[in-house]
mmCIF file of C-alpha atoms (C1' of nucleotides) in Angstrom:
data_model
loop_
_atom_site.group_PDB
_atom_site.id
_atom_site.type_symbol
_atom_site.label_atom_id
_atom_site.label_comp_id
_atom_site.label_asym_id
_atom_site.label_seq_id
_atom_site.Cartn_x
_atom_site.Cartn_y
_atom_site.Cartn_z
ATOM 1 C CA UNK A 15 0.000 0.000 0.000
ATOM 2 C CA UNK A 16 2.712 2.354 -0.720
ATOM 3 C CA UNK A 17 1.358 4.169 -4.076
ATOM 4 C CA UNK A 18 0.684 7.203 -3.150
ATOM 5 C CA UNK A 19 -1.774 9.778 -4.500
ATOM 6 C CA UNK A 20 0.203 11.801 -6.661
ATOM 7 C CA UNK A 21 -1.049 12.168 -9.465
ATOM 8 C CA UNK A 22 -3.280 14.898 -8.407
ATOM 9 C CA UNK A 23 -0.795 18.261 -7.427
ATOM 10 C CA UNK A 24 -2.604 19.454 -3.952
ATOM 11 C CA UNK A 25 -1.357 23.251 -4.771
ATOM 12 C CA UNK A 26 -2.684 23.791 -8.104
ATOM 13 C CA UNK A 27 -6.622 24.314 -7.567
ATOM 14 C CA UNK A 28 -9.267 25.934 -9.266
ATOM 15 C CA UNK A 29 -11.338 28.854 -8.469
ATOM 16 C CA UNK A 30 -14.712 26.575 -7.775
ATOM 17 C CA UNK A 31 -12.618 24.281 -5.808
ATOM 18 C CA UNK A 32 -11.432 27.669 -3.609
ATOM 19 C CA UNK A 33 -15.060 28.428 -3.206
ATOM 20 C CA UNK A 34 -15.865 24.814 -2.374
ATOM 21 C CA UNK A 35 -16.542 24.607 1.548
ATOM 22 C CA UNK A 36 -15.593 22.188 3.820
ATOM 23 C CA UNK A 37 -18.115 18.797 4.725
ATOM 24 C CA UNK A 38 -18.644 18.485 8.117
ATOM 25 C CA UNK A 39 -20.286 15.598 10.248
ATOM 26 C CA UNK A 40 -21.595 12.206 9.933
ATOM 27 C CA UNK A 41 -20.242 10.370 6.705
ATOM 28 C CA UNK A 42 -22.721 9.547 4.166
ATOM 29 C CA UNK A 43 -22.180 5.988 2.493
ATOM 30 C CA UNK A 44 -21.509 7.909 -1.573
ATOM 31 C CA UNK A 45 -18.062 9.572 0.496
ATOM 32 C CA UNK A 46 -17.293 6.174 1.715
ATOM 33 C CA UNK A 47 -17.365 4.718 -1.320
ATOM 34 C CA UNK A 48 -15.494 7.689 -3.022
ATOM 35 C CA UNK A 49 -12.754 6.920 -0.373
ATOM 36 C CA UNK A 50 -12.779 3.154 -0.722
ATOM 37 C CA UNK A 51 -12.685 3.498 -4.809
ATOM 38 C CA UNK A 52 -9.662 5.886 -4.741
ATOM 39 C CA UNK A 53 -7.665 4.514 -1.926
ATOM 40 C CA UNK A 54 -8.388 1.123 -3.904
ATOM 41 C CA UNK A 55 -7.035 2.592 -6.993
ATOM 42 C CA UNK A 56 -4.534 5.268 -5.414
ATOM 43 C CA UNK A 57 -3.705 3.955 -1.917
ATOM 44 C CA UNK A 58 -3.780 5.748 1.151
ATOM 45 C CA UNK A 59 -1.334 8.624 2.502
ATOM 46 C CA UNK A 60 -1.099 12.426 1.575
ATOM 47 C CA UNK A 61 -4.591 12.944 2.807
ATOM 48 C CA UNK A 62 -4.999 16.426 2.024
ATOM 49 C CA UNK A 63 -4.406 15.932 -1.951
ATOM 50 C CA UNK A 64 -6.227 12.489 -1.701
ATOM 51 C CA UNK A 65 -9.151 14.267 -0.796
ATOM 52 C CA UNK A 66 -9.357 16.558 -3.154
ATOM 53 C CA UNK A 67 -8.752 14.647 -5.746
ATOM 54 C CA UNK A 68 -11.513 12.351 -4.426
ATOM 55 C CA UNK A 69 -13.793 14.525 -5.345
ATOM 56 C CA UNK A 70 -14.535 14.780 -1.411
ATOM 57 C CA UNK A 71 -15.204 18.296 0.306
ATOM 58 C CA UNK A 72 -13.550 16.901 3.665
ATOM 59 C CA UNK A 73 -10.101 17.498 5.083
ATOM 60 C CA UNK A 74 -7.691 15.353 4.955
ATOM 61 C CA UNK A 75 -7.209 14.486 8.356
ATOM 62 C CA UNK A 76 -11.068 13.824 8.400
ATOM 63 C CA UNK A 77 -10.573 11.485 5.759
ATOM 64 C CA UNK A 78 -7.684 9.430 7.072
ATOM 65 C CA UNK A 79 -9.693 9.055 10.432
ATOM 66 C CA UNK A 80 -12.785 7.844 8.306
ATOM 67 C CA UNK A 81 -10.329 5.042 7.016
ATOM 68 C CA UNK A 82 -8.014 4.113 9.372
ATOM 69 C CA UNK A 83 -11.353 3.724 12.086
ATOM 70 C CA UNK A 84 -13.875 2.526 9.780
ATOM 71 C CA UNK A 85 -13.452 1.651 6.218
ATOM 72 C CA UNK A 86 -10.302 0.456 6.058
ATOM 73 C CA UNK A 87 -10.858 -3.591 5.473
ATOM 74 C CA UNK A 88 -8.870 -5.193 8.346
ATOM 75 C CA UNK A 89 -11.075 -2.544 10.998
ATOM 76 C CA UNK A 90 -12.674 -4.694 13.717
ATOM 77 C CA UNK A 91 -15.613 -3.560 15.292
ATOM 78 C CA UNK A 92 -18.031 -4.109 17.592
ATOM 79 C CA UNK A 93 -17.751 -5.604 21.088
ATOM 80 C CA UNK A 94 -14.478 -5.717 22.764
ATOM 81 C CA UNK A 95 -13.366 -9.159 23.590
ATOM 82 C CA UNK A 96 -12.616 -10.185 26.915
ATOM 83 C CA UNK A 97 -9.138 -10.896 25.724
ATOM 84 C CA UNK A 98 -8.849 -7.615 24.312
ATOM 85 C CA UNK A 99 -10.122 -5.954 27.416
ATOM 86 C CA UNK A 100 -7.389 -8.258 29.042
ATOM 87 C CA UNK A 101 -4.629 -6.401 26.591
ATOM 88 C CA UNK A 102 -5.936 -2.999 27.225
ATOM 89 C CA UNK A 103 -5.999 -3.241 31.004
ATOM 90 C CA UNK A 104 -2.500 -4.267 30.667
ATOM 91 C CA UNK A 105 -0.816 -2.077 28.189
ATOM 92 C CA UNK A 106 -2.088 0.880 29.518
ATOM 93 C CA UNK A 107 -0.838 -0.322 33.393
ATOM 94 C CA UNK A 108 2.193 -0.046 30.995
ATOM 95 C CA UNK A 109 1.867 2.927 28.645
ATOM 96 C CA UNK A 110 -0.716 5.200 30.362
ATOM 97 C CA UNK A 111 -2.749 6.879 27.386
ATOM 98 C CA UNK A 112 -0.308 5.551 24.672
ATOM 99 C CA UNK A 113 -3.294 4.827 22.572
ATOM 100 C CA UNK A 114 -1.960 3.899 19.346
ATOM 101 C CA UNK A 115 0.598 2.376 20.815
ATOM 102 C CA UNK A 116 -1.745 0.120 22.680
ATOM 103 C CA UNK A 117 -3.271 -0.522 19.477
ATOM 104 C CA UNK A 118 -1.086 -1.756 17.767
ATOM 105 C CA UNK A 119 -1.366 -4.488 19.777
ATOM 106 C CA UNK A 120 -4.927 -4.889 19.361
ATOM 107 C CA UNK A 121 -5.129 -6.071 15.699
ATOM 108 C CA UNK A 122 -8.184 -4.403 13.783
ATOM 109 C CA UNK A 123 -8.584 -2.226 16.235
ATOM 110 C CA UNK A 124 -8.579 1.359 16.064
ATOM 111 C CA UNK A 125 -6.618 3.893 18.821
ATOM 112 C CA UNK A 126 -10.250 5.666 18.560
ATOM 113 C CA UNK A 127 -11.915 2.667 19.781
ATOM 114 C CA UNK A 128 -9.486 1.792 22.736
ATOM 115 C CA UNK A 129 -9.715 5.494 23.519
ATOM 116 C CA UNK A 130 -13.904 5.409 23.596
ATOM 117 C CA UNK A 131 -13.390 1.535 25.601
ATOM 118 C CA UNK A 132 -12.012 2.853 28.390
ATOM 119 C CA UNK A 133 -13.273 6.087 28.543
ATOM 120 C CA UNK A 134 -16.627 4.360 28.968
ATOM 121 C CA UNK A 135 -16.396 0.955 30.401
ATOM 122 C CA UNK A 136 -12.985 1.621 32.301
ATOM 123 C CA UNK A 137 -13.523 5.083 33.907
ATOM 124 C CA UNK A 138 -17.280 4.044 34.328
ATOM 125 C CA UNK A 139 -15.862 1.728 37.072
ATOM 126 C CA UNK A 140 -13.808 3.769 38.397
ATOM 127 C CA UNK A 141 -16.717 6.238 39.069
ATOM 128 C CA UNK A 142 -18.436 3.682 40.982
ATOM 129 C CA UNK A 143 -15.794 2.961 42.827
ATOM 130 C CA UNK A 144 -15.447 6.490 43.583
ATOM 131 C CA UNK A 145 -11.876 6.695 43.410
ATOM 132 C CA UNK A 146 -9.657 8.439 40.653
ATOM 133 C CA UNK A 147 -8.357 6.326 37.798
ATOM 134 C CA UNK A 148 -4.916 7.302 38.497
ATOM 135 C CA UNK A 149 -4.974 6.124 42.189
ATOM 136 C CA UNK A 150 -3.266 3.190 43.585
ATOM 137 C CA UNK A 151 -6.725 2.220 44.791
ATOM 138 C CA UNK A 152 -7.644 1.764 41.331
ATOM 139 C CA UNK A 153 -5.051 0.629 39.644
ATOM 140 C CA UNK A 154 -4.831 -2.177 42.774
ATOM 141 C CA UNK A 155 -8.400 -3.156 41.976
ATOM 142 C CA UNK A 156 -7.760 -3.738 37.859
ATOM 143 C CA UNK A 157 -4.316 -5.092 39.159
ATOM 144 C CA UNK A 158 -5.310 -7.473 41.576
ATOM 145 C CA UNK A 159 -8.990 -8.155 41.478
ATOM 146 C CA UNK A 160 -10.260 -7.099 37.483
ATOM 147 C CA UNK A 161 -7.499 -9.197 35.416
ATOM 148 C CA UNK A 162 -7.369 -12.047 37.477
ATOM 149 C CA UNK A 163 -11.681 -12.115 36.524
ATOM 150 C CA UNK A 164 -10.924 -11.663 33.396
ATOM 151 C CA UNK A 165 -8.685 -14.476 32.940
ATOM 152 C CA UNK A 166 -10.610 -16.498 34.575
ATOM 153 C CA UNK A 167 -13.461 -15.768 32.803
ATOM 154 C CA UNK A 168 -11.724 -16.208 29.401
ATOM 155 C CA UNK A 169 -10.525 -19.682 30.730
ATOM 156 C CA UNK A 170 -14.071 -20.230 31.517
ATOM 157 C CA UNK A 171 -15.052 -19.346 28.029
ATOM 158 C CA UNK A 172 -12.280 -21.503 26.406
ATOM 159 C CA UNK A 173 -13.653 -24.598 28.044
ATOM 160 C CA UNK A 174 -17.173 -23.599 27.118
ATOM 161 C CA UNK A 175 -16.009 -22.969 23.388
ATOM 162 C CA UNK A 176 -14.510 -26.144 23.145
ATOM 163 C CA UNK A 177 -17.336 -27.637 23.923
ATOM 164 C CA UNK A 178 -19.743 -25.256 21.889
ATOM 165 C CA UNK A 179 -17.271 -26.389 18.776
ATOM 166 C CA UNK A 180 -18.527 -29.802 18.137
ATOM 167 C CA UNK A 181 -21.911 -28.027 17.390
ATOM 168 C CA UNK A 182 -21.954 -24.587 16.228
ATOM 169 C CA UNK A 183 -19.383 -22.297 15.201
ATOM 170 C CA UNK A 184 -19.599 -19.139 17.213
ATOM 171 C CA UNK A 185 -15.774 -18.372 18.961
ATOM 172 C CA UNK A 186 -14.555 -15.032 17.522
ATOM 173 C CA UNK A 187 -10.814 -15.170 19.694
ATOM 174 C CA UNK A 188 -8.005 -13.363 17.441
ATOM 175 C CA UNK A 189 -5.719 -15.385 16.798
ATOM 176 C CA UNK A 190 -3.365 -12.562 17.294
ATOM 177 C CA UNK A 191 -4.248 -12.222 20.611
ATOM 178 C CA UNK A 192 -1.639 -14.581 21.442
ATOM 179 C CA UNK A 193 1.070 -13.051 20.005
ATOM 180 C CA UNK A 194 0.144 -10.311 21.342
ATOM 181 C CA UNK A 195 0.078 -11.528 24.920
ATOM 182 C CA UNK A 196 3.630 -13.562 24.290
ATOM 183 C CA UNK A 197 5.121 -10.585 22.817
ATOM 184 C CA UNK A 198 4.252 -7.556 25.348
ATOM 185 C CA UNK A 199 4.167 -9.967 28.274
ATOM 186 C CA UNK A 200 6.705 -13.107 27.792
ATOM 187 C CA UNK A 201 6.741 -13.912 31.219
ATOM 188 C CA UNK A 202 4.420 -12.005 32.662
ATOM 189 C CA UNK A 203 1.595 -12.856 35.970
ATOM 190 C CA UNK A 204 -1.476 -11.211 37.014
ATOM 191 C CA UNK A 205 -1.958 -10.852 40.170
ATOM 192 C CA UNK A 206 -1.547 -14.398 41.030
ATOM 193 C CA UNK A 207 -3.497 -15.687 37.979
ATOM 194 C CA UNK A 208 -0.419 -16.886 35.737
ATOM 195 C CA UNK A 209 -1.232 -15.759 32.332
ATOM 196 C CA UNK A 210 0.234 -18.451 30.037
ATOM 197 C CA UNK A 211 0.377 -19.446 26.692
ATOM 198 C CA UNK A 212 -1.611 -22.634 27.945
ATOM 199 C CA UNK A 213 -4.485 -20.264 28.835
ATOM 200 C CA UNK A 214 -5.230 -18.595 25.305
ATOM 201 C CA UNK A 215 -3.649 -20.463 22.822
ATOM 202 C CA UNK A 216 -5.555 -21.500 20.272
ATOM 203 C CA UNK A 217 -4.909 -24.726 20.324
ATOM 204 C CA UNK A 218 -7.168 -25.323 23.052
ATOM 205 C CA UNK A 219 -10.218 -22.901 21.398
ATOM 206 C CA UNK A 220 -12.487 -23.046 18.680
ATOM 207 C CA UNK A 221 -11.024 -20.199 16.625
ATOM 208 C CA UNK A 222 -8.559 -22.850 15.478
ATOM 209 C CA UNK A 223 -10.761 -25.865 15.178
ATOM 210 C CA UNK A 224 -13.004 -23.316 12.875
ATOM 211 C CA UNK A 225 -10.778 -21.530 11.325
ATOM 212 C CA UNK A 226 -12.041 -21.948 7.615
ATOM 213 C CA UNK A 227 -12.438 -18.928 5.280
ATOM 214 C CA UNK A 228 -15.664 -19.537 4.875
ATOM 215 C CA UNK A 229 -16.260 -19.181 8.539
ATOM 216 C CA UNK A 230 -13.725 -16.619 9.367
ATOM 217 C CA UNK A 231 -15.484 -14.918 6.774
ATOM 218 C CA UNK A 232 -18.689 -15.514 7.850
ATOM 219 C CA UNK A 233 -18.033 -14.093 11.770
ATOM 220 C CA UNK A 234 -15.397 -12.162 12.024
ATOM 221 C CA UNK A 235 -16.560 -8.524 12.384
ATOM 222 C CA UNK A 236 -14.667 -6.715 10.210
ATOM 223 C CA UNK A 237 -15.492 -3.606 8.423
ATOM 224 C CA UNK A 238 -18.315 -3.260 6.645
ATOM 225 C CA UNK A 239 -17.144 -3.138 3.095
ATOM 226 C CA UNK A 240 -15.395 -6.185 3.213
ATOM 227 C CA UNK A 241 -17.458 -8.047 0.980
ATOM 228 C CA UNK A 242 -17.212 -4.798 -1.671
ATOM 229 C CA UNK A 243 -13.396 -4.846 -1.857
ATOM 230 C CA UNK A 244 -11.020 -7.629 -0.594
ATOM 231 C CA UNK A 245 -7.189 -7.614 0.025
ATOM 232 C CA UNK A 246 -4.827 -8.789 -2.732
ATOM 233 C CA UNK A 247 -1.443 -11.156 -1.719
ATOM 234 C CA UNK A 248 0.561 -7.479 -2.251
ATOM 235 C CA UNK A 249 -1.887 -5.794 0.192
ATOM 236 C CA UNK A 250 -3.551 -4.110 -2.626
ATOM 237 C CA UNK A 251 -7.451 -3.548 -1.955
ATOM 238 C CA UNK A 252 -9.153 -4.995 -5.230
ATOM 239 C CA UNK A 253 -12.893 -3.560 -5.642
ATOM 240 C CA UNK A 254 -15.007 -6.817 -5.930
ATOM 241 C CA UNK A 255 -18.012 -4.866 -7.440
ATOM 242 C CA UNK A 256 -17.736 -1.865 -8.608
ATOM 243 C CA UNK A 257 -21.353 -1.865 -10.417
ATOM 244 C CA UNK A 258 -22.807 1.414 -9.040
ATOM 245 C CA UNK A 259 -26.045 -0.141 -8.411
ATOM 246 C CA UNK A 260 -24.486 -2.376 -5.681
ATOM 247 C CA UNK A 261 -24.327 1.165 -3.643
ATOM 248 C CA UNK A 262 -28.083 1.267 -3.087
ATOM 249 C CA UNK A 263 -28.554 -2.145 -1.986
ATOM 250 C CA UNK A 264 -25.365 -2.325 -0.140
ATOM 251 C CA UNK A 265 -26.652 0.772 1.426
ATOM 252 C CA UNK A 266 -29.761 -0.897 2.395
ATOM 253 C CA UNK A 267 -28.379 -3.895 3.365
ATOM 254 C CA UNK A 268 -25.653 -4.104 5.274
ATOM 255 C CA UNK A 269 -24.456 0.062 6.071
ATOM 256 C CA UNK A 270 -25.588 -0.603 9.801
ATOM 257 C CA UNK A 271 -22.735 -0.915 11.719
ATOM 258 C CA UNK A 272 -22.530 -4.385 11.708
ATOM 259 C CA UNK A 273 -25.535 -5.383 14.024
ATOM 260 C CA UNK A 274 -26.514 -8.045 11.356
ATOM 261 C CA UNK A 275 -23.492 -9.863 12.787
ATOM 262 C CA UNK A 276 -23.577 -9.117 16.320
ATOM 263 C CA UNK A 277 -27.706 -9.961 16.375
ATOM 264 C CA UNK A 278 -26.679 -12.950 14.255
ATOM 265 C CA UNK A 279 -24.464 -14.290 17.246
ATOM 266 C CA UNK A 280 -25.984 -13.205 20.197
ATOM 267 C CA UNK A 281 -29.415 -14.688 18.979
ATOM 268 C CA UNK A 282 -27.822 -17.786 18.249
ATOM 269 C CA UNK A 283 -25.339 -18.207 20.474
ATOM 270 C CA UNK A 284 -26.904 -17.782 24.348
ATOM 271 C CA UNK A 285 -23.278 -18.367 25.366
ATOM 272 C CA UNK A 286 -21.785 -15.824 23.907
ATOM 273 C CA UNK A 287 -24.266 -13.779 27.267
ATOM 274 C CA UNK A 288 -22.184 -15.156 29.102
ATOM 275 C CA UNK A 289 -18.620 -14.266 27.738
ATOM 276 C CA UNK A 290 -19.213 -10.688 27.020
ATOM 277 C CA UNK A 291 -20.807 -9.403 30.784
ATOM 278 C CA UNK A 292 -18.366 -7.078 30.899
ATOM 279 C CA UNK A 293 -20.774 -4.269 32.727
ATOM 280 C CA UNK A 294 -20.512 -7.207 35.595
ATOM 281 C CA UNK A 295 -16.997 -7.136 36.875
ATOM 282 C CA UNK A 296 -17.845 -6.400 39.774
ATOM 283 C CA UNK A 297 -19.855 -8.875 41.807
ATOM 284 C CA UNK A 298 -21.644 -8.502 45.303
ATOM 285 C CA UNK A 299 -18.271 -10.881 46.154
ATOM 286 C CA UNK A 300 -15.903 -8.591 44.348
ATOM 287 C CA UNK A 301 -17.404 -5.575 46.109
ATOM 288 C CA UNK A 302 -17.310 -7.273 49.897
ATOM 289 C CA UNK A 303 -13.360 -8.003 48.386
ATOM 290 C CA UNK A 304 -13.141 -4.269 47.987
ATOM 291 C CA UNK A 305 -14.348 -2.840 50.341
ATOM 292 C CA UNK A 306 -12.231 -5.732 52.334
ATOM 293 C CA UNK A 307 -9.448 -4.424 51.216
ATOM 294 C CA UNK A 308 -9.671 -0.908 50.029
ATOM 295 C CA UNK A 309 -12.135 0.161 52.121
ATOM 296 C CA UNK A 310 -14.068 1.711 49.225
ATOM 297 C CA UNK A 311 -17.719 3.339 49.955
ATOM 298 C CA UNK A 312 -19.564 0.976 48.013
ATOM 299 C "C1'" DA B 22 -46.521 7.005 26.421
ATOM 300 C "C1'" DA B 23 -43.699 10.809 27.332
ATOM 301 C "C1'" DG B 24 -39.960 12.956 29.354
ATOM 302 C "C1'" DT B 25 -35.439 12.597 31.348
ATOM 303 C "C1'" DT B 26 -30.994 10.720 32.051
ATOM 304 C "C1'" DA B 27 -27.172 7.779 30.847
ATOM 305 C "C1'" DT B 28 -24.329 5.648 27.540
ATOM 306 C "C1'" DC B 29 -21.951 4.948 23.346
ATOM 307 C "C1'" DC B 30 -19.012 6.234 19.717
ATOM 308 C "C1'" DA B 31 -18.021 8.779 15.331
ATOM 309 C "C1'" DA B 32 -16.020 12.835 14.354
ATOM 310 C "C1'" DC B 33 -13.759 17.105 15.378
ATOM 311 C "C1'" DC B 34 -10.174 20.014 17.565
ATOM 312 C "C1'" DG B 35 -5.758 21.549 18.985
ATOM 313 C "C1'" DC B 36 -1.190 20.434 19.709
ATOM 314 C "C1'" DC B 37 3.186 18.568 18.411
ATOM 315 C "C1'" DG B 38 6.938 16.587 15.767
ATOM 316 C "C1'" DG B 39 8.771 15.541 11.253
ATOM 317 C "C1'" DT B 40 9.902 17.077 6.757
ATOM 318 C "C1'" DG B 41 10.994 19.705 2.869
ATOM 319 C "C1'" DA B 42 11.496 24.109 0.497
ATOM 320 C "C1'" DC C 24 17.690 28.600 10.334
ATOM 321 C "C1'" DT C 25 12.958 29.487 9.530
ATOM 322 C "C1'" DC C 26 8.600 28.705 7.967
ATOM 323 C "C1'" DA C 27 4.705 26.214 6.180
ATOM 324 C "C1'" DC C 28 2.575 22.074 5.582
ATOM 325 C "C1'" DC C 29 1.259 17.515 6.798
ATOM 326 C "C1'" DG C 30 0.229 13.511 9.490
ATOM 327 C "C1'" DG C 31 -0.366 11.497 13.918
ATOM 328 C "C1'" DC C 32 -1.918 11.644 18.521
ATOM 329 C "C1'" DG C 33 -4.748 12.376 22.661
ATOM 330 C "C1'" DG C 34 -8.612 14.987 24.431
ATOM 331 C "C1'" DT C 35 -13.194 16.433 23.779
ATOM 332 C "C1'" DT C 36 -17.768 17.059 21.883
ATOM 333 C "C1'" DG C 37 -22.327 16.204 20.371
ATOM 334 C "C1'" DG C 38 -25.813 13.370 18.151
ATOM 335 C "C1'" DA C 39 -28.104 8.954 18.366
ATOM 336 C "C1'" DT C 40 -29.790 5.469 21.029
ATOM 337 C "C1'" DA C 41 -30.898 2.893 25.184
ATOM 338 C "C1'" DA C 42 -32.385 2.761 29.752
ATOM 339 C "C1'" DC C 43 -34.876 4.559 33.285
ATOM 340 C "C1'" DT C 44 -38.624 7.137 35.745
#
DNA sequence: AAGTTATCCAACCGCCGGTGA
DNA sequence: CTCACCGGCGGTTGGATAACT
């Protein structure tokens, strides 16, 4: 993806295109598809020029965050797994508000998303806790009481999965994840619940066992506009139909943010309740724990 | 059912560092 | 060296939706 838009010089501009004033807001799917088309054509980088010579009345930066958080076709969406939750805690123990740093760990993810994760789920806990985010309090609780959980409850889920496999196909665990893990923490323990490469490799989980194209392509929650442009071997993006007419009924179809998958799986996967509880990590036991040791005013 | 509050998240903003003229 | 431009990053906002009263 190194071609870069050059083709189009960023200076030279015409007197309508002065006049022409900058799109604000919500994206509307014919920009999307302006973006995806050129970048397909073009690739991405030098955002400014790219979007003018789009033919899109948005700055550059506004384009490049379009992409890079939702169009481009690796993006993952949608709920954040308890693995990945697992990952976040962690790095940012590690790297604070390093964002993009922390997701670069988190394949498919966006720094946006991360950001928006624990801005809401994270800090929402810490609010009920009533104790800063940046306190030892806190950072003893995810430490010491929220990762061990959240192991356990991805063990927990692992053992479920495997037994889910034989029947349905449902598991959605990167298999990045553990990289990942191996990579940022070789040798690393949470709180007295070892994290090791026993625990989330995929050996033991139904990501591998299922790990078809058909099905990854089936679940996995990518972007989208997968299914209107795919990846080449040289990390090209080839358009797979470029028939204008697909725009309508793509829009109809499938430009809603992906619930078609996650309805698909939750309705037919009751499990899957019980994996993603994440507004739950804190049980009546975990908040007698707390207050045990903390002496938070639950 | 209607109004209010809480939550989520896409998008924007401002700052900063890198780069090239 | 200075300046302008660009891209990347983290913080923030505001609209849409869900949950609650």
């Amino acid at each position: 993806m190194d071609v870069k838009a050059r083709e189009c010089a960023p200076n030279v501009q015409s007197s309508e295109d002065e006049d022409m004033e900058l799109k604000r807001g919500p994206w509307t799917v014919e920009e999307d598809f302006k973006l995806i088309d050129y970048i397909a054509t073009h690739g991405e980088g030098r955002w400014n020029s790219l979007a003018h010579c789009a033919g899109l009345k948005r700055t550059g930066k506004s384009c490049r965050l379009r992409w890079l958080n939702y169009l481009r076709p690796d993006v993952r969406r949608g709920n954040i797994t308890l693995e990945e939750q697992l990952l976040i805690l962690k790095l940012h123990s590690r790297w604070g508000n390093r964002w993009s740093k922390i997701a670069q760990h988190l394949p498919g993810r966006s720094d946006n998303e991360i950001k928006n994760y624990w801005r809401t789920r994270v800090q929402k806990h810490a609010k009920q806790l009533k104790c800063d985010l940046n306190s030892k309090q806190f950072k003893d609780t995810v430490r010491y009481l929220w990762m061990p959980r959240l192991v356990e409850r991805i063990q927990a889920a692992t053992a479920v999965s495997n037994i889910m496999v034989a029947t349905t196909a449902s598991a959605t665990t990167s298999t990045s994840f553990v990289g990942s893990m191996k990579t940022v923490f070789p040798d690393d323990h949470l709180g007295g619940a070892q994290v090791n490469s026993s625990s989330y490799t995929l050996e033991n989980s139904s990501t591998t066992a299922a790990s078809s194209d058909s099905f990854a392509t089936q679940l996995s929650p990518l972007s989208d506009f997968t299914y209107y442009y795919s990846i080449n071997n040289n990390n090209s993006i080839s358009i797979n139909n470029p028939n204008p007419n697909r725009l309508k009924e793509f829009s109809g179809n499938h430009y809603n943010y992906g619930i078609d998958i996650q309805s698909l799986e939750q309705s037919n996967n009751p499990w899957l309740d019980t994996i993603d509880a994440s507004e739950n990590l804190f049980n009546a036991e975990d908040c007698y724990f707390l207050q045990q040791q903390f002496n938070f005013n639950m």
